[in-house]
């Protein structure tokens, strides 16, 4: 049923913002959504079209605050496509009486898989190994050298939420010793709690960052945390770019004061600092933690479930505020 088109041509109760996989775009349109690619396109809609919008299917990382919310005067729901909603100003949404929903749990496995995959790639020099074979250096008899063992190492999890716990469970299966930082100690199968990020980094070989993004965690991986990890340490970040002091990270990698990094997120995506490209000891990914066909379909389904529940006056499956 096209629930989103109560007001005639050009006016829809659902507005889809951002670029979606084709199937997910089609599913939103089948609900009656009008689609716009970005905030400029949203601003370009006429006043009647904006006034008809009650639910926004939000995708992206461009800040969405009070000024953007005011463009949609009847907006009642921002349904985020993703678990991290740091782009959305929750205080402004509260003040405007707008509900916000997200897509937790369905993406946890994929993001944890990518984090562990990057750590394995980094430790076992898999990018360099691939190049060694492809370029014919192996066939020409050149040696490849030795990498480092991952199984059994001490790994720290910075932020033992859903994704952090899933990373820890995977690495526990590699016989790694698990340490973690959270705002409070949590029930775990014997994992070691640290009340401070520097103390955590000093206690482990490698650190995986799984905190939320946003002002409260900006720069949480500071120069001191990176220094505590040390010249053999590897930093993995699948959280948000702004959680890591990127200049301090680059300085440490270039100077050999940090062993390596695996990064799915960056300060200024997708314009990644070109200093990273010159570093062999980093694995770089295009913010693809949840980007499998299966998980993106599940995220989109949950986003639509939230929109339908809101428009039909039912409790939302996943709310933020
Ligand atoms: P979650 O279960 O809510 O866990 C969030 C973690 O952040 C928890 O450990 C929590 O601390 C901590 N935290 C929250 N607010 C904090 C604050 N003010 N100060 C310090 N720590 C704080 O979320 P999740 O589902 O694991 O997702 C975590 C993040 O991963 C998302 O927010 C998103 O940014 C990122 N993510 C990235 C991708 C990707 O493609 N790379 C995909 C999905 C998600 P406590 O343990 O103390 O409660």
mmCIF file with all atom_site columns, C-alpha atoms in Angstrom, residues 81-282:
data_model
loop_
_atom_site.group_PDB
_atom_site.id
_atom_site.type_symbol
_atom_site.label_atom_id
_atom_site.label_alt_id
_atom_site.label_comp_id
_atom_site.label_asym_id
_atom_site.label_entity_id
_atom_site.label_seq_id
_atom_site.pdbx_PDB_ins_code
_atom_site.Cartn_x
_atom_site.Cartn_y
_atom_site.Cartn_z
_atom_site.occupancy
_atom_site.B_iso_or_equiv
_atom_site.pdbx_formal_charge
_atom_site.auth_seq_id
_atom_site.auth_comp_id
_atom_site.auth_asym_id
_atom_site.auth_atom_id
_atom_site.pdbx_PDB_model_num
ATOM 1   C CA . UNK A 1 81  ? 19.589 4.197   7.853   1.00 0.00 ? 81  UNK A CA 1
ATOM 2   C CA . UNK A 1 82  ? 22.374 3.092   10.205  1.00 0.00 ? 82  UNK A CA 1
ATOM 3   C CA . UNK A 1 83  ? 22.969 2.559   13.907  1.00 0.00 ? 83  UNK A CA 1
ATOM 4   C CA . UNK A 1 84  ? 25.170 5.663   14.311  1.00 0.00 ? 84  UNK A CA 1
ATOM 5   C CA . UNK A 1 85  ? 23.030 8.812   14.349  1.00 0.00 ? 85  UNK A CA 1
ATOM 6   C CA . UNK A 1 86  ? 25.720 11.357  15.206  1.00 0.00 ? 86  UNK A CA 1
ATOM 7   C CA . UNK A 1 87  ? 24.794 13.419  12.111  1.00 0.00 ? 87  UNK A CA 1
ATOM 8   C CA . UNK A 1 88  ? 21.354 14.098  13.620  1.00 0.00 ? 88  UNK A CA 1
ATOM 9   C CA . UNK A 1 89  ? 21.025 16.722  16.349  1.00 0.00 ? 89  UNK A CA 1
ATOM 10  C CA . UNK A 1 90  ? 18.972 14.771  18.902  1.00 0.00 ? 90  UNK A CA 1
ATOM 11  C CA . UNK A 1 91  ? 18.493 17.793  21.193  1.00 0.00 ? 91  UNK A CA 1
ATOM 12  C CA . UNK A 1 92  ? 17.044 19.747  18.250  1.00 0.00 ? 92  UNK A CA 1
ATOM 13  C CA . UNK A 1 93  ? 14.793 16.818  17.368  1.00 0.00 ? 93  UNK A CA 1
ATOM 14  C CA . UNK A 1 94  ? 13.598 16.609  20.992  1.00 0.00 ? 94  UNK A CA 1
ATOM 15  C CA . UNK A 1 95  ? 12.890 20.350  21.005  1.00 0.00 ? 95  UNK A CA 1
ATOM 16  C CA . UNK A 1 96  ? 10.868 20.026  17.783  1.00 0.00 ? 96  UNK A CA 1
ATOM 17  C CA . UNK A 1 97  ? 8.990  16.938  19.006  1.00 0.00 ? 97  UNK A CA 1
ATOM 18  C CA . UNK A 1 98  ? 10.559 14.758  16.302  1.00 0.00 ? 98  UNK A CA 1
ATOM 19  C CA . UNK A 1 99  ? 11.211 11.069  16.967  1.00 0.00 ? 99  UNK A CA 1
ATOM 20  C CA . UNK A 1 100 ? 14.475 9.522   15.733  1.00 0.00 ? 100 UNK A CA 1
ATOM 21  C CA . UNK A 1 101 ? 14.941 5.835   14.959  1.00 0.00 ? 101 UNK A CA 1
ATOM 22  C CA . UNK A 1 102 ? 18.022 3.854   13.854  1.00 0.00 ? 102 UNK A CA 1
ATOM 23  C CA . UNK A 1 103 ? 18.989 0.335   12.719  1.00 0.00 ? 103 UNK A CA 1
ATOM 24  C CA . UNK A 1 104 ? 20.908 -1.408  15.538  1.00 0.00 ? 104 UNK A CA 1
ATOM 25  C CA . UNK A 1 105 ? 21.817 -5.119  15.779  1.00 0.00 ? 105 UNK A CA 1
ATOM 26  C CA . UNK A 1 106 ? 21.250 -6.076  12.135  1.00 0.00 ? 106 UNK A CA 1
ATOM 27  C CA . UNK A 1 107 ? 24.684 -4.697  11.149  1.00 0.00 ? 107 UNK A CA 1
ATOM 28  C CA . UNK A 1 108 ? 26.688 -5.756  14.209  1.00 0.00 ? 108 UNK A CA 1
ATOM 29  C CA . UNK A 1 109 ? 28.124 -8.963  12.696  1.00 0.00 ? 109 UNK A CA 1
ATOM 30  C CA . UNK A 1 110 ? 29.315 -7.298  9.495   1.00 0.00 ? 110 UNK A CA 1
ATOM 31  C CA . UNK A 1 111 ? 31.094 -4.432  11.228  1.00 0.00 ? 111 UNK A CA 1
ATOM 32  C CA . UNK A 1 112 ? 32.765 -6.836  13.669  1.00 0.00 ? 112 UNK A CA 1
ATOM 33  C CA . UNK A 1 113 ? 33.798 -9.099  10.790  1.00 0.00 ? 113 UNK A CA 1
ATOM 34  C CA . UNK A 1 114 ? 35.430 -6.167  9.001   1.00 0.00 ? 114 UNK A CA 1
ATOM 35  C CA . UNK A 1 115 ? 37.281 -5.060  12.130  1.00 0.00 ? 115 UNK A CA 1
ATOM 36  C CA . UNK A 1 116 ? 38.750 -8.526  12.676  1.00 0.00 ? 116 UNK A CA 1
ATOM 37  C CA . UNK A 1 117 ? 39.456 -8.860  8.949   1.00 0.00 ? 117 UNK A CA 1
ATOM 38  C CA . UNK A 1 118 ? 41.448 -5.617  8.920   1.00 0.00 ? 118 UNK A CA 1
ATOM 39  C CA . UNK A 1 119 ? 43.407 -6.703  11.989  1.00 0.00 ? 119 UNK A CA 1
ATOM 40  C CA . UNK A 1 120 ? 44.261 -10.014 10.321  1.00 0.00 ? 120 UNK A CA 1
ATOM 41  C CA . UNK A 1 121 ? 45.166 -8.266  7.059   1.00 0.00 ? 121 UNK A CA 1
ATOM 42  C CA . UNK A 1 122 ? 47.416 -5.867  8.899   1.00 0.00 ? 122 UNK A CA 1
ATOM 43  C CA . UNK A 1 123 ? 49.158 -8.433  11.102  1.00 0.00 ? 123 UNK A CA 1
ATOM 44  C CA . UNK A 1 124 ? 49.655 -10.971 8.300   1.00 0.00 ? 124 UNK A CA 1
ATOM 45  C CA . UNK A 1 125 ? 50.657 -8.310  5.698   1.00 0.00 ? 125 UNK A CA 1
ATOM 46  C CA . UNK A 1 126 ? 48.011 -9.633  3.332   1.00 0.00 ? 126 UNK A CA 1
ATOM 47  C CA . UNK A 1 127 ? 47.916 -6.534  1.083   1.00 0.00 ? 127 UNK A CA 1
ATOM 48  C CA . UNK A 1 128 ? 51.692 -6.687  0.633   1.00 0.00 ? 128 UNK A CA 1
ATOM 49  C CA . UNK A 1 129 ? 51.491 -10.461 0.100   1.00 0.00 ? 129 UNK A CA 1
ATOM 50  C CA . UNK A 1 130 ? 48.894 -10.043 -2.624  1.00 0.00 ? 130 UNK A CA 1
ATOM 51  C CA . UNK A 1 131 ? 51.082 -7.483  -4.389  1.00 0.00 ? 131 UNK A CA 1
ATOM 52  C CA . UNK A 1 132 ? 54.098 -9.785  -4.027  1.00 0.00 ? 132 UNK A CA 1
ATOM 53  C CA . UNK A 1 133 ? 52.279 -12.508 -5.969  1.00 0.00 ? 133 UNK A CA 1
ATOM 54  C CA . UNK A 1 134 ? 50.562 -10.256 -8.548  1.00 0.00 ? 134 UNK A CA 1
ATOM 55  C CA . UNK A 1 135 ? 53.640 -8.306  -9.520  1.00 0.00 ? 135 UNK A CA 1
ATOM 56  C CA . UNK A 1 136 ? 55.666 -11.457 -10.115 1.00 0.00 ? 136 UNK A CA 1
ATOM 57  C CA . UNK A 1 137 ? 58.182 -10.800 -7.349  1.00 0.00 ? 137 UNK A CA 1
ATOM 58  C CA . UNK A 1 138 ? 57.400 -14.217 -5.814  1.00 0.00 ? 138 UNK A CA 1
ATOM 59  C CA . UNK A 1 139 ? 57.819 -15.965 -9.191  1.00 0.00 ? 139 UNK A CA 1
ATOM 60  C CA . UNK A 1 140 ? 61.091 -14.106 -9.646  1.00 0.00 ? 140 UNK A CA 1
ATOM 61  C CA . UNK A 1 141 ? 62.385 -15.666 -6.447  1.00 0.00 ? 141 UNK A CA 1
ATOM 62  C CA . UNK A 1 142 ? 62.206 -12.631 -4.162  1.00 0.00 ? 142 UNK A CA 1
ATOM 63  C CA . UNK A 1 143 ? 61.598 -13.353 -0.486  1.00 0.00 ? 143 UNK A CA 1
ATOM 64  C CA . UNK A 1 144 ? 58.558 -11.913 1.257   1.00 0.00 ? 144 UNK A CA 1
ATOM 65  C CA . UNK A 1 145 ? 59.740 -11.809 4.867   1.00 0.00 ? 145 UNK A CA 1
ATOM 66  C CA . UNK A 1 146 ? 57.795 -12.560 8.024   1.00 0.00 ? 146 UNK A CA 1
ATOM 67  C CA . UNK A 1 147 ? 54.603 -11.090 9.418   1.00 0.00 ? 147 UNK A CA 1
ATOM 68  C CA . UNK A 1 148 ? 53.218 -11.092 12.981  1.00 0.00 ? 148 UNK A CA 1
ATOM 69  C CA . UNK A 1 149 ? 50.951 -13.578 14.746  1.00 0.00 ? 149 UNK A CA 1
ATOM 70  C CA . UNK A 1 150 ? 47.439 -12.479 15.764  1.00 0.00 ? 150 UNK A CA 1
ATOM 71  C CA . UNK A 1 151 ? 46.149 -15.522 17.671  1.00 0.00 ? 151 UNK A CA 1
ATOM 72  C CA . UNK A 1 152 ? 46.845 -15.298 21.377  1.00 0.00 ? 152 UNK A CA 1
ATOM 73  C CA . UNK A 1 153 ? 47.675 -11.568 21.427  1.00 0.00 ? 153 UNK A CA 1
ATOM 74  C CA . UNK A 1 154 ? 46.185 -9.043  23.861  1.00 0.00 ? 154 UNK A CA 1
ATOM 75  C CA . UNK A 1 155 ? 43.470 -6.954  22.213  1.00 0.00 ? 155 UNK A CA 1
ATOM 76  C CA . UNK A 1 156 ? 41.685 -3.930  23.653  1.00 0.00 ? 156 UNK A CA 1
ATOM 77  C CA . UNK A 1 157 ? 38.132 -2.956  22.755  1.00 0.00 ? 157 UNK A CA 1
ATOM 78  C CA . UNK A 1 158 ? 37.417 0.758   23.137  1.00 0.00 ? 158 UNK A CA 1
ATOM 79  C CA . UNK A 1 159 ? 33.639 0.821   23.719  1.00 0.00 ? 159 UNK A CA 1
ATOM 80  C CA . UNK A 1 160 ? 32.063 -2.500  24.681  1.00 0.00 ? 160 UNK A CA 1
ATOM 81  C CA . UNK A 1 161 ? 28.684 -1.914  23.030  1.00 0.00 ? 161 UNK A CA 1
ATOM 82  C CA . UNK A 1 162 ? 26.994 -4.214  20.521  1.00 0.00 ? 162 UNK A CA 1
ATOM 83  C CA . UNK A 1 163 ? 29.785 -4.076  17.919  1.00 0.00 ? 163 UNK A CA 1
ATOM 84  C CA . UNK A 1 164 ? 32.586 -4.008  20.498  1.00 0.00 ? 164 UNK A CA 1
ATOM 85  C CA . UNK A 1 165 ? 31.243 -7.127  22.156  1.00 0.00 ? 165 UNK A CA 1
ATOM 86  C CA . UNK A 1 166 ? 30.926 -8.899  18.791  1.00 0.00 ? 166 UNK A CA 1
ATOM 87  C CA . UNK A 1 167 ? 34.563 -8.017  17.992  1.00 0.00 ? 167 UNK A CA 1
ATOM 88  C CA . UNK A 1 168 ? 35.648 -9.306  21.410  1.00 0.00 ? 168 UNK A CA 1
ATOM 89  C CA . UNK A 1 169 ? 33.759 -12.598 20.944  1.00 0.00 ? 169 UNK A CA 1
ATOM 90  C CA . UNK A 1 170 ? 35.429 -13.159 17.573  1.00 0.00 ? 170 UNK A CA 1
ATOM 91  C CA . UNK A 1 171 ? 38.901 -12.405 18.930  1.00 0.00 ? 171 UNK A CA 1
ATOM 92  C CA . UNK A 1 172 ? 38.287 -14.589 22.002  1.00 0.00 ? 172 UNK A CA 1
ATOM 93  C CA . UNK A 1 173 ? 37.844 -17.442 19.510  1.00 0.00 ? 173 UNK A CA 1
ATOM 94  C CA . UNK A 1 174 ? 41.377 -16.598 18.289  1.00 0.00 ? 174 UNK A CA 1
ATOM 95  C CA . UNK A 1 175 ? 42.534 -17.183 21.886  1.00 0.00 ? 175 UNK A CA 1
ATOM 96  C CA . UNK A 1 176 ? 43.224 -13.469 22.271  1.00 0.00 ? 176 UNK A CA 1
ATOM 97  C CA . UNK A 1 177 ? 43.252 -11.962 25.752  1.00 0.00 ? 177 UNK A CA 1
ATOM 98  C CA . UNK A 1 178 ? 40.401 -9.435  25.775  1.00 0.00 ? 178 UNK A CA 1
ATOM 99  C CA . UNK A 1 179 ? 40.636 -6.082  27.561  1.00 0.00 ? 179 UNK A CA 1
ATOM 100 C CA . UNK A 1 180 ? 38.048 -3.319  27.264  1.00 0.00 ? 180 UNK A CA 1
ATOM 101 C CA . UNK A 1 181 ? 37.087 0.221   28.179  1.00 0.00 ? 181 UNK A CA 1
ATOM 102 C CA . UNK A 1 182 ? 33.494 1.322   28.745  1.00 0.00 ? 182 UNK A CA 1
ATOM 103 C CA . UNK A 1 183 ? 31.941 3.995   30.922  1.00 0.00 ? 183 UNK A CA 1
ATOM 104 C CA . UNK A 1 184 ? 31.225 1.264   33.463  1.00 0.00 ? 184 UNK A CA 1
ATOM 105 C CA . UNK A 1 185 ? 32.327 -2.335  34.042  1.00 0.00 ? 185 UNK A CA 1
ATOM 106 C CA . UNK A 1 186 ? 30.116 -4.913  32.314  1.00 0.00 ? 186 UNK A CA 1
ATOM 107 C CA . UNK A 1 187 ? 29.326 -8.592  32.770  1.00 0.00 ? 187 UNK A CA 1
ATOM 108 C CA . UNK A 1 188 ? 31.860 -10.472 30.616  1.00 0.00 ? 188 UNK A CA 1
ATOM 109 C CA . UNK A 1 189 ? 33.399 -13.944 30.444  1.00 0.00 ? 189 UNK A CA 1
ATOM 110 C CA . UNK A 1 190 ? 36.534 -12.772 32.259  1.00 0.00 ? 190 UNK A CA 1
ATOM 111 C CA . UNK A 1 191 ? 37.530 -9.877  30.000  1.00 0.00 ? 191 UNK A CA 1
ATOM 112 C CA . UNK A 1 192 ? 39.649 -7.249  31.762  1.00 0.00 ? 192 UNK A CA 1
ATOM 113 C CA . UNK A 1 193 ? 38.091 -3.856  32.443  1.00 0.00 ? 193 UNK A CA 1
ATOM 114 C CA . UNK A 1 194 ? 40.018 -0.581  32.235  1.00 0.00 ? 194 UNK A CA 1
ATOM 115 C CA . UNK A 1 195 ? 38.449 2.691   33.340  1.00 0.00 ? 195 UNK A CA 1
ATOM 116 C CA . UNK A 1 196 ? 40.744 4.754   31.135  1.00 0.00 ? 196 UNK A CA 1
ATOM 117 C CA . UNK A 1 197 ? 41.605 4.597   27.408  1.00 0.00 ? 197 UNK A CA 1
ATOM 118 C CA . UNK A 1 198 ? 45.335 5.267   27.923  1.00 0.00 ? 198 UNK A CA 1
ATOM 119 C CA . UNK A 1 199 ? 45.523 2.520   30.559  1.00 0.00 ? 199 UNK A CA 1
ATOM 120 C CA . UNK A 1 200 ? 43.713 0.168   28.155  1.00 0.00 ? 200 UNK A CA 1
ATOM 121 C CA . UNK A 1 201 ? 46.085 0.954   25.279  1.00 0.00 ? 201 UNK A CA 1
ATOM 122 C CA . UNK A 1 202 ? 49.118 0.394   27.518  1.00 0.00 ? 202 UNK A CA 1
ATOM 123 C CA . UNK A 1 203 ? 47.830 -3.057  28.533  1.00 0.00 ? 203 UNK A CA 1
ATOM 124 C CA . UNK A 1 204 ? 47.301 -4.482  25.020  1.00 0.00 ? 204 UNK A CA 1
ATOM 125 C CA . UNK A 1 205 ? 49.049 -5.249  21.739  1.00 0.00 ? 205 UNK A CA 1
ATOM 126 C CA . UNK A 1 206 ? 46.221 -3.973  19.512  1.00 0.00 ? 206 UNK A CA 1
ATOM 127 C CA . UNK A 1 207 ? 43.231 -1.659  19.959  1.00 0.00 ? 207 UNK A CA 1
ATOM 128 C CA . UNK A 1 208 ? 39.845 -1.829  18.194  1.00 0.00 ? 208 UNK A CA 1
ATOM 129 C CA . UNK A 1 209 ? 37.698 1.323   18.357  1.00 0.00 ? 209 UNK A CA 1
ATOM 130 C CA . UNK A 1 210 ? 33.952 0.694   18.545  1.00 0.00 ? 210 UNK A CA 1
ATOM 131 C CA . UNK A 1 211 ? 32.676 3.803   20.368  1.00 0.00 ? 211 UNK A CA 1
ATOM 132 C CA . UNK A 1 212 ? 29.758 5.950   19.194  1.00 0.00 ? 212 UNK A CA 1
ATOM 133 C CA . UNK A 1 213 ? 30.666 9.074   17.260  1.00 0.00 ? 213 UNK A CA 1
ATOM 134 C CA . UNK A 1 214 ? 29.687 12.618  18.222  1.00 0.00 ? 214 UNK A CA 1
ATOM 135 C CA . UNK A 1 215 ? 31.041 15.411  20.439  1.00 0.00 ? 215 UNK A CA 1
ATOM 136 C CA . UNK A 1 216 ? 31.376 13.245  23.585  1.00 0.00 ? 216 UNK A CA 1
ATOM 137 C CA . UNK A 1 217 ? 33.882 10.870  21.961  1.00 0.00 ? 217 UNK A CA 1
ATOM 138 C CA . UNK A 1 218 ? 35.700 13.237  19.567  1.00 0.00 ? 218 UNK A CA 1
ATOM 139 C CA . UNK A 1 219 ? 39.445 12.701  19.850  1.00 0.00 ? 219 UNK A CA 1
ATOM 140 C CA . UNK A 1 220 ? 39.032 9.876   22.409  1.00 0.00 ? 220 UNK A CA 1
ATOM 141 C CA . UNK A 1 221 ? 41.919 8.093   20.666  1.00 0.00 ? 221 UNK A CA 1
ATOM 142 C CA . UNK A 1 222 ? 44.382 10.850  21.518  1.00 0.00 ? 222 UNK A CA 1
ATOM 143 C CA . UNK A 1 223 ? 48.123 11.164  20.957  1.00 0.00 ? 223 UNK A CA 1
ATOM 144 C CA . UNK A 1 224 ? 48.543 9.688   24.471  1.00 0.00 ? 224 UNK A CA 1
ATOM 145 C CA . UNK A 1 225 ? 46.448 6.617   23.616  1.00 0.00 ? 225 UNK A CA 1
ATOM 146 C CA . UNK A 1 226 ? 48.422 6.112   20.395  1.00 0.00 ? 226 UNK A CA 1
ATOM 147 C CA . UNK A 1 227 ? 51.729 6.500   22.254  1.00 0.00 ? 227 UNK A CA 1
ATOM 148 C CA . UNK A 1 228 ? 50.604 3.951   24.861  1.00 0.00 ? 228 UNK A CA 1
ATOM 149 C CA . UNK A 1 229 ? 49.835 1.448   22.081  1.00 0.00 ? 229 UNK A CA 1
ATOM 150 C CA . UNK A 1 230 ? 53.414 1.723   20.900  1.00 0.00 ? 230 UNK A CA 1
ATOM 151 C CA . UNK A 1 231 ? 55.564 0.886   17.903  1.00 0.00 ? 231 UNK A CA 1
ATOM 152 C CA . UNK A 1 232 ? 54.329 -2.717  17.600  1.00 0.00 ? 232 UNK A CA 1
ATOM 153 C CA . UNK A 1 233 ? 50.675 -1.821  18.181  1.00 0.00 ? 233 UNK A CA 1
ATOM 154 C CA . UNK A 1 234 ? 47.898 -1.794  15.604  1.00 0.00 ? 234 UNK A CA 1
ATOM 155 C CA . UNK A 1 235 ? 44.883 0.528   15.772  1.00 0.00 ? 235 UNK A CA 1
ATOM 156 C CA . UNK A 1 236 ? 41.627 -0.565  14.132  1.00 0.00 ? 236 UNK A CA 1
ATOM 157 C CA . UNK A 1 237 ? 38.801 1.972   13.751  1.00 0.00 ? 237 UNK A CA 1
ATOM 158 C CA . UNK A 1 238 ? 35.283 0.975   12.636  1.00 0.00 ? 238 UNK A CA 1
ATOM 159 C CA . UNK A 1 239 ? 33.556 3.653   14.725  1.00 0.00 ? 239 UNK A CA 1
ATOM 160 C CA . UNK A 1 240 ? 33.723 7.211   13.377  1.00 0.00 ? 240 UNK A CA 1
ATOM 161 C CA . UNK A 1 241 ? 36.706 9.087   11.999  1.00 0.00 ? 241 UNK A CA 1
ATOM 162 C CA . UNK A 1 242 ? 36.435 11.918  14.509  1.00 0.00 ? 242 UNK A CA 1
ATOM 163 C CA . UNK A 1 243 ? 36.946 9.523   17.437  1.00 0.00 ? 243 UNK A CA 1
ATOM 164 C CA . UNK A 1 244 ? 40.640 9.324   16.472  1.00 0.00 ? 244 UNK A CA 1
ATOM 165 C CA . UNK A 1 245 ? 43.056 12.285  16.478  1.00 0.00 ? 245 UNK A CA 1
ATOM 166 C CA . UNK A 1 246 ? 43.961 11.704  12.832  1.00 0.00 ? 246 UNK A CA 1
ATOM 167 C CA . UNK A 1 247 ? 46.972 14.047  12.748  1.00 0.00 ? 247 UNK A CA 1
ATOM 168 C CA . UNK A 1 248 ? 48.436 12.325  15.802  1.00 0.00 ? 248 UNK A CA 1
ATOM 169 C CA . UNK A 1 249 ? 47.770 8.951   14.157  1.00 0.00 ? 249 UNK A CA 1
ATOM 170 C CA . UNK A 1 250 ? 49.491 9.960   10.912  1.00 0.00 ? 250 UNK A CA 1
ATOM 171 C CA . UNK A 1 251 ? 52.446 11.477  12.782  1.00 0.00 ? 251 UNK A CA 1
ATOM 172 C CA . UNK A 1 252 ? 52.889 8.263   14.798  1.00 0.00 ? 252 UNK A CA 1
ATOM 173 C CA . UNK A 1 253 ? 52.613 5.988   11.741  1.00 0.00 ? 253 UNK A CA 1
ATOM 174 C CA . UNK A 1 254 ? 55.059 8.075   9.704   1.00 0.00 ? 254 UNK A CA 1
ATOM 175 C CA . UNK A 1 255 ? 57.572 8.144   12.541  1.00 0.00 ? 255 UNK A CA 1
ATOM 176 C CA . UNK A 1 256 ? 57.238 4.402   13.238  1.00 0.00 ? 256 UNK A CA 1
ATOM 177 C CA . UNK A 1 257 ? 55.864 5.102   16.730  1.00 0.00 ? 257 UNK A CA 1
ATOM 178 C CA . UNK A 1 258 ? 52.753 3.026   15.892  1.00 0.00 ? 258 UNK A CA 1
ATOM 179 C CA . UNK A 1 259 ? 53.001 -0.335  14.154  1.00 0.00 ? 259 UNK A CA 1
ATOM 180 C CA . UNK A 1 260 ? 50.002 -0.064  11.851  1.00 0.00 ? 260 UNK A CA 1
ATOM 181 C CA . UNK A 1 261 ? 46.332 0.716   11.415  1.00 0.00 ? 261 UNK A CA 1
ATOM 182 C CA . UNK A 1 262 ? 43.154 -0.592  9.808   1.00 0.00 ? 262 UNK A CA 1
ATOM 183 C CA . UNK A 1 263 ? 40.658 2.178   9.107   1.00 0.00 ? 263 UNK A CA 1
ATOM 184 C CA . UNK A 1 264 ? 37.119 2.048   7.748   1.00 0.00 ? 264 UNK A CA 1
ATOM 185 C CA . UNK A 1 265 ? 36.270 5.612   8.813   1.00 0.00 ? 265 UNK A CA 1
ATOM 186 C CA . UNK A 1 266 ? 38.033 8.963   8.472   1.00 0.00 ? 266 UNK A CA 1
ATOM 187 C CA . UNK A 1 267 ? 37.748 12.591  9.558   1.00 0.00 ? 267 UNK A CA 1
ATOM 188 C CA . UNK A 1 268 ? 36.745 13.984  6.174   1.00 0.00 ? 268 UNK A CA 1
ATOM 189 C CA . UNK A 1 269 ? 35.079 11.176  4.221   1.00 0.00 ? 269 UNK A CA 1
ATOM 190 C CA . UNK A 1 270 ? 35.376 10.462  1.369   1.00 0.00 ? 270 UNK A CA 1
ATOM 191 C CA . UNK A 1 271 ? 38.335 12.880  1.046   1.00 0.00 ? 271 UNK A CA 1
ATOM 192 C CA . UNK A 1 272 ? 40.844 10.765  2.939   1.00 0.00 ? 272 UNK A CA 1
ATOM 193 C CA . UNK A 1 273 ? 44.030 12.553  3.977   1.00 0.00 ? 273 UNK A CA 1
ATOM 194 C CA . UNK A 1 274 ? 46.560 11.727  1.195   1.00 0.00 ? 274 UNK A CA 1
ATOM 195 C CA . UNK A 1 275 ? 49.246 11.026  3.813   1.00 0.00 ? 275 UNK A CA 1
ATOM 196 C CA . UNK A 1 276 ? 47.515 7.665   4.423   1.00 0.00 ? 276 UNK A CA 1
ATOM 197 C CA . UNK A 1 277 ? 48.041 6.494   0.832   1.00 0.00 ? 277 UNK A CA 1
ATOM 198 C CA . UNK A 1 278 ? 51.820 6.676   1.230   1.00 0.00 ? 278 UNK A CA 1
ATOM 199 C CA . UNK A 1 279 ? 51.814 4.301   4.210   1.00 0.00 ? 279 UNK A CA 1
ATOM 200 C CA . UNK A 1 280 ? 52.302 0.578   3.602   1.00 0.00 ? 280 UNK A CA 1
ATOM 201 C CA . UNK A 1 281 ? 51.414 -0.425  7.145   1.00 0.00 ? 281 UNK A CA 1
ATOM 202 C CA . UNK A 1 282 ? 47.757 0.685   6.932   1.00 0.00 ? 282 UNK A CA 1
#
